[in-house]
Amino acid sequence: QVQLVESGGGSVQAGGSLRLSCAASGYPDSSLCMGWFRQAPGKEREEVAHLYTGDGSTYCADSVKGRFTISRDNAKNTVYLQMNSLKPEDTAMYYCAATMAYCGAYVLSRYHYNYWGQGTQVTVSS
């Protein structure tokens, strides 16, 4: 059973930055696909970015490309989402997700993932 613990959410003004962290534990010594999703009130949960720890393959949604960066620290079993130039429309609950299946440079649905964190709120004010 994979456990995911997120941290790093908060409130910032437009143009500011935040870094989200997702620490994974409880899985065998194998690669993981770790993704970040967000869900705003009344909207679908959408994938923002993901990274495959085995080969470093990444994906970023067009809406955040150039502003958000996903990275990893394999020694800490942690994936980060650096969010710069934040906009009010980035306001949402952000969730970390994981699966042992491979993921490449293409969008994935929430149903691809087996494990979820509890979520962390990001609020961007104008």
PDB file of C-alpha atoms in Angstrom:
ATOM      1  CA  GLN A   1       0.000   0.000   0.000  1.00  0.00           C
ATOM      2  CA  VAL A   2       1.454   3.329  -1.070  1.00  0.00           C
ATOM      3  CA  GLN A   3       0.983   6.265   1.271  1.00  0.00           C
ATOM      4  CA  LEU A   4       1.235   9.822  -0.018  1.00  0.00           C
ATOM      5  CA  VAL A   5       1.646  12.888   2.150  1.00  0.00           C
ATOM      6  CA  GLU A   6       1.360  16.327   0.579  1.00  0.00           C
ATOM      7  CA  SER A   7       2.531  19.627   1.947  1.00  0.00           C
ATOM      8  CA  GLY A   8       3.228  23.149   0.796  1.00  0.00           C
ATOM      9  CA  GLY A   9      -0.153  24.611  -0.072  1.00  0.00           C
ATOM     10  CA  GLY A  10      -1.246  28.039   1.078  1.00  0.00           C
ATOM     11  CA  SER A  11      -2.447  31.453   0.019  1.00  0.00           C
ATOM     12  CA  VAL A  12      -0.504  33.774  -2.232  1.00  0.00           C
ATOM     13  CA  GLN A  13      -1.136  36.807  -4.388  1.00  0.00           C
ATOM     14  CA  ALA A  14      -1.193  36.568  -8.148  1.00  0.00           C
ATOM     15  CA  GLY A  15       2.316  36.350  -9.529  1.00  0.00           C
ATOM     16  CA  GLY A  16       3.601  34.570  -6.448  1.00  0.00           C
ATOM     17  CA  SER A  17       5.083  31.108  -6.053  1.00  0.00           C
ATOM     18  CA  LEU A  18       4.482  27.982  -4.032  1.00  0.00           C
ATOM     19  CA  ARG A  19       6.145  24.601  -3.929  1.00  0.00           C
ATOM     20  CA  LEU A  20       4.119  21.487  -3.221  1.00  0.00           C
ATOM     21  CA  SER A  21       5.750  18.326  -1.941  1.00  0.00           C
ATOM     22  CA  CYS A  22       4.514  14.763  -2.063  1.00  0.00           C
ATOM     23  CA  ALA A  23       6.347  12.137  -0.032  1.00  0.00           C
ATOM     24  CA  ALA A  24       5.654   8.501  -0.910  1.00  0.00           C
ATOM     25  CA  SER A  25       6.139   5.501   1.349  1.00  0.00           C
ATOM     26  CA  GLY A  26       5.039   1.897   1.740  1.00  0.00           C
ATOM     27  CA  TYR A  27       5.838   0.600  -1.704  1.00  0.00           C
ATOM     28  CA  PRO A  28       8.413  -1.919  -2.928  1.00  0.00           C
ATOM     29  CA  ASP A  29      11.647  -0.781  -4.452  1.00  0.00           C
ATOM     30  CA  SER A  30      10.154   0.044  -7.818  1.00  0.00           C
ATOM     31  CA  SER A  31       9.459   3.038  -9.954  1.00  0.00           C
ATOM     32  CA  LEU A  32       6.340   5.079  -9.528  1.00  0.00           C
ATOM     33  CA  CYS A  33       4.338   7.375 -11.710  1.00  0.00           C
ATOM     34  CA  MET A  34       3.560  10.326  -9.455  1.00  0.00           C
ATOM     35  CA  GLY A  35       1.149  12.995 -10.555  1.00  0.00           C
ATOM     36  CA  TRP A  36      -0.459  16.194  -9.387  1.00  0.00           C
ATOM     37  CA  PHE A  37      -4.122  16.889  -9.948  1.00  0.00           C
ATOM     38  CA  ARG A  38      -6.239  19.857  -9.014  1.00  0.00           C
ATOM     39  CA  GLN A  39      -9.916  20.346  -8.487  1.00  0.00           C
ATOM     40  CA  ALA A  40     -11.693  23.651  -8.146  1.00  0.00           C
ATOM     41  CA  PRO A  41     -15.247  23.839  -6.760  1.00  0.00           C
ATOM     42  CA  GLY A  42     -17.748  22.668  -9.342  1.00  0.00           C
ATOM     43  CA  LYS A  43     -15.077  21.502 -11.763  1.00  0.00           C
ATOM     44  CA  GLU A  44     -13.614  18.175 -12.803  1.00  0.00           C
ATOM     45  CA  ARG A  45     -10.381  16.943 -11.286  1.00  0.00           C
ATOM     46  CA  GLU A  46      -7.693  17.629 -13.869  1.00  0.00           C
ATOM     47  CA  GLU A  47      -4.148  16.419 -14.181  1.00  0.00           C
ATOM     48  CA  VAL A  48      -1.583  19.185 -13.865  1.00  0.00           C
ATOM     49  CA  ALA A  49       1.655  17.240 -14.186  1.00  0.00           C
ATOM     50  CA  HIS A  50       3.253  13.876 -13.636  1.00  0.00           C
ATOM     51  CA  LEU A  51       6.663  12.284 -13.465  1.00  0.00           C
ATOM     52  CA  TYR A  52       7.853   8.709 -13.807  1.00  0.00           C
ATOM     53  CA  THR A  53      10.567   8.121 -11.227  1.00  0.00           C
ATOM     54  CA  GLY A  54      12.157   5.338 -13.259  1.00  0.00           C
ATOM     55  CA  ASP A  55      13.332   7.435 -16.189  1.00  0.00           C
ATOM     56  CA  GLY A  56      12.321  10.973 -15.283  1.00  0.00           C
ATOM     57  CA  SER A  57       9.688  11.276 -18.020  1.00  0.00           C
ATOM     58  CA  THR A  58       7.405  14.210 -17.332  1.00  0.00           C
ATOM     59  CA  TYR A  59       4.165  15.726 -18.489  1.00  0.00           C
ATOM     60  CA  CYS A  60       2.764  19.202 -17.835  1.00  0.00           C
ATOM     61  CA  ALA A  61      -0.651  20.435 -18.865  1.00  0.00           C
ATOM     62  CA  ASP A  62      -0.705  23.270 -21.385  1.00  0.00           C
ATOM     63  CA  SER A  63      -2.458  25.499 -18.854  1.00  0.00           C
ATOM     64  CA  VAL A  64       0.575  25.429 -16.555  1.00  0.00           C
ATOM     65  CA  LYS A  65       3.432  24.823 -18.964  1.00  0.00           C
ATOM     66  CA  GLY A  66       6.181  27.360 -18.486  1.00  0.00           C
ATOM     67  CA  ARG A  67       4.927  28.223 -14.989  1.00  0.00           C
ATOM     68  CA  PHE A  68       4.880  24.892 -13.143  1.00  0.00           C
ATOM     69  CA  THR A  69       7.732  22.413 -12.926  1.00  0.00           C
ATOM     70  CA  ILE A  70       7.591  18.876 -11.585  1.00  0.00           C
ATOM     71  CA  SER A  71      10.758  17.324 -10.181  1.00  0.00           C
ATOM     72  CA  ARG A  72      11.862  14.505  -7.928  1.00  0.00           C
ATOM     73  CA  ASP A  73      14.261  13.592  -5.176  1.00  0.00           C
ATOM     74  CA  ASN A  74      14.524   9.829  -5.365  1.00  0.00           C
ATOM     75  CA  ALA A  75      16.585   9.649  -2.175  1.00  0.00           C
ATOM     76  CA  LYS A  76      13.664  11.198  -0.297  1.00  0.00           C
ATOM     77  CA  ASN A  77      10.947   9.423  -2.327  1.00  0.00           C
ATOM     78  CA  THR A  78       9.498  12.867  -2.881  1.00  0.00           C
ATOM     79  CA  VAL A  79       8.085  14.676  -5.891  1.00  0.00           C
ATOM     80  CA  TYR A  80       7.767  18.439  -6.020  1.00  0.00           C
ATOM     81  CA  LEU A  81       5.548  20.814  -7.950  1.00  0.00           C
ATOM     82  CA  GLN A  82       7.129  24.245  -8.218  1.00  0.00           C
ATOM     83  CA  MET A  83       4.424  26.731  -9.112  1.00  0.00           C
ATOM     84  CA  ASN A  84       5.495  30.160 -10.317  1.00  0.00           C
ATOM     85  CA  SER A  85       3.564  33.114 -11.742  1.00  0.00           C
ATOM     86  CA  LEU A  86       0.443  31.869 -10.037  1.00  0.00           C
ATOM     87  CA  LYS A  87      -2.918  33.087 -11.285  1.00  0.00           C
ATOM     88  CA  PRO A  88      -6.303  33.241  -9.549  1.00  0.00           C
ATOM     89  CA  GLU A  89      -7.481  30.449 -11.855  1.00  0.00           C
ATOM     90  CA  ASP A  90      -4.867  28.164 -10.285  1.00  0.00           C
ATOM     91  CA  THR A  91      -6.900  28.230  -7.079  1.00  0.00           C
ATOM     92  CA  ALA A  92      -7.929  24.666  -6.273  1.00  0.00           C
ATOM     93  CA  MET A  93      -7.364  21.704  -4.024  1.00  0.00           C
ATOM     94  CA  TYR A  94      -4.224  19.986  -5.251  1.00  0.00           C
ATOM     95  CA  TYR A  95      -3.852  16.238  -4.924  1.00  0.00           C
ATOM     96  CA  CYS A  96      -0.851  13.980  -5.260  1.00  0.00           C
ATOM     97  CA  ALA A  97      -1.482  10.620  -6.901  1.00  0.00           C
ATOM     98  CA  ALA A  98       0.608   7.556  -7.670  1.00  0.00           C
ATOM     99  CA  THR A  99       0.588   4.316  -9.579  1.00  0.00           C
ATOM    100  CA  MET A 100       3.199   1.684 -10.297  1.00  0.00           C
ATOM    101  CA  ALA A 101       2.199   1.684 -13.954  1.00  0.00           C
ATOM    102  CA  TYR A 102       4.370   3.548 -16.405  1.00  0.00           C
ATOM    103  CA  CYS A 103       3.480   7.065 -17.465  1.00  0.00           C
ATOM    104  CA  GLY A 104       4.928   9.008 -20.358  1.00  0.00           C
ATOM    105  CA  ALA A 105       4.656  12.490 -21.766  1.00  0.00           C
ATOM    106  CA  TYR A 106       0.881  12.480 -22.208  1.00  0.00           C
ATOM    107  CA  VAL A 107      -2.109  13.380 -20.078  1.00  0.00           C
ATOM    108  CA  LEU A 108      -3.574  10.734 -17.802  1.00  0.00           C
ATOM    109  CA  SER A 109      -7.007  10.502 -16.246  1.00  0.00           C
ATOM    110  CA  ARG A 110      -7.579  10.169 -12.546  1.00  0.00           C
ATOM    111  CA  TYR A 111      -8.512   6.526 -13.128  1.00  0.00           C
ATOM    112  CA  HIS A 112      -4.937   5.706 -14.099  1.00  0.00           C
ATOM    113  CA  TYR A 113      -3.880   6.252 -10.496  1.00  0.00           C
ATOM    114  CA  ASN A 114      -4.371   3.903  -7.578  1.00  0.00           C
ATOM    115  CA  TYR A 115      -3.192   5.966  -4.641  1.00  0.00           C
ATOM    116  CA  TRP A 116      -4.110   9.473  -3.529  1.00  0.00           C
ATOM    117  CA  GLY A 117      -2.995  11.957  -0.949  1.00  0.00           C
ATOM    118  CA  GLN A 118      -5.349  13.956   1.220  1.00  0.00           C
ATOM    119  CA  GLY A 119      -5.009  17.149  -0.796  1.00  0.00           C
ATOM    120  CA  THR A 120      -3.595  20.580  -0.070  1.00  0.00           C
ATOM    121  CA  GLN A 121      -5.349  23.865  -0.768  1.00  0.00           C
ATOM    122  CA  VAL A 122      -3.822  26.495  -3.011  1.00  0.00           C
ATOM    123  CA  THR A 123      -5.504  29.898  -3.073  1.00  0.00           C
ATOM    124  CA  VAL A 124      -4.335  32.680  -5.358  1.00  0.00           C
ATOM    125  CA  SER A 125      -5.793  36.130  -4.858  1.00  0.00           C
ATOM    126  CA  SER A 126      -5.836  38.882  -7.436  1.00  0.00           C
TER     127      SER A 126
END
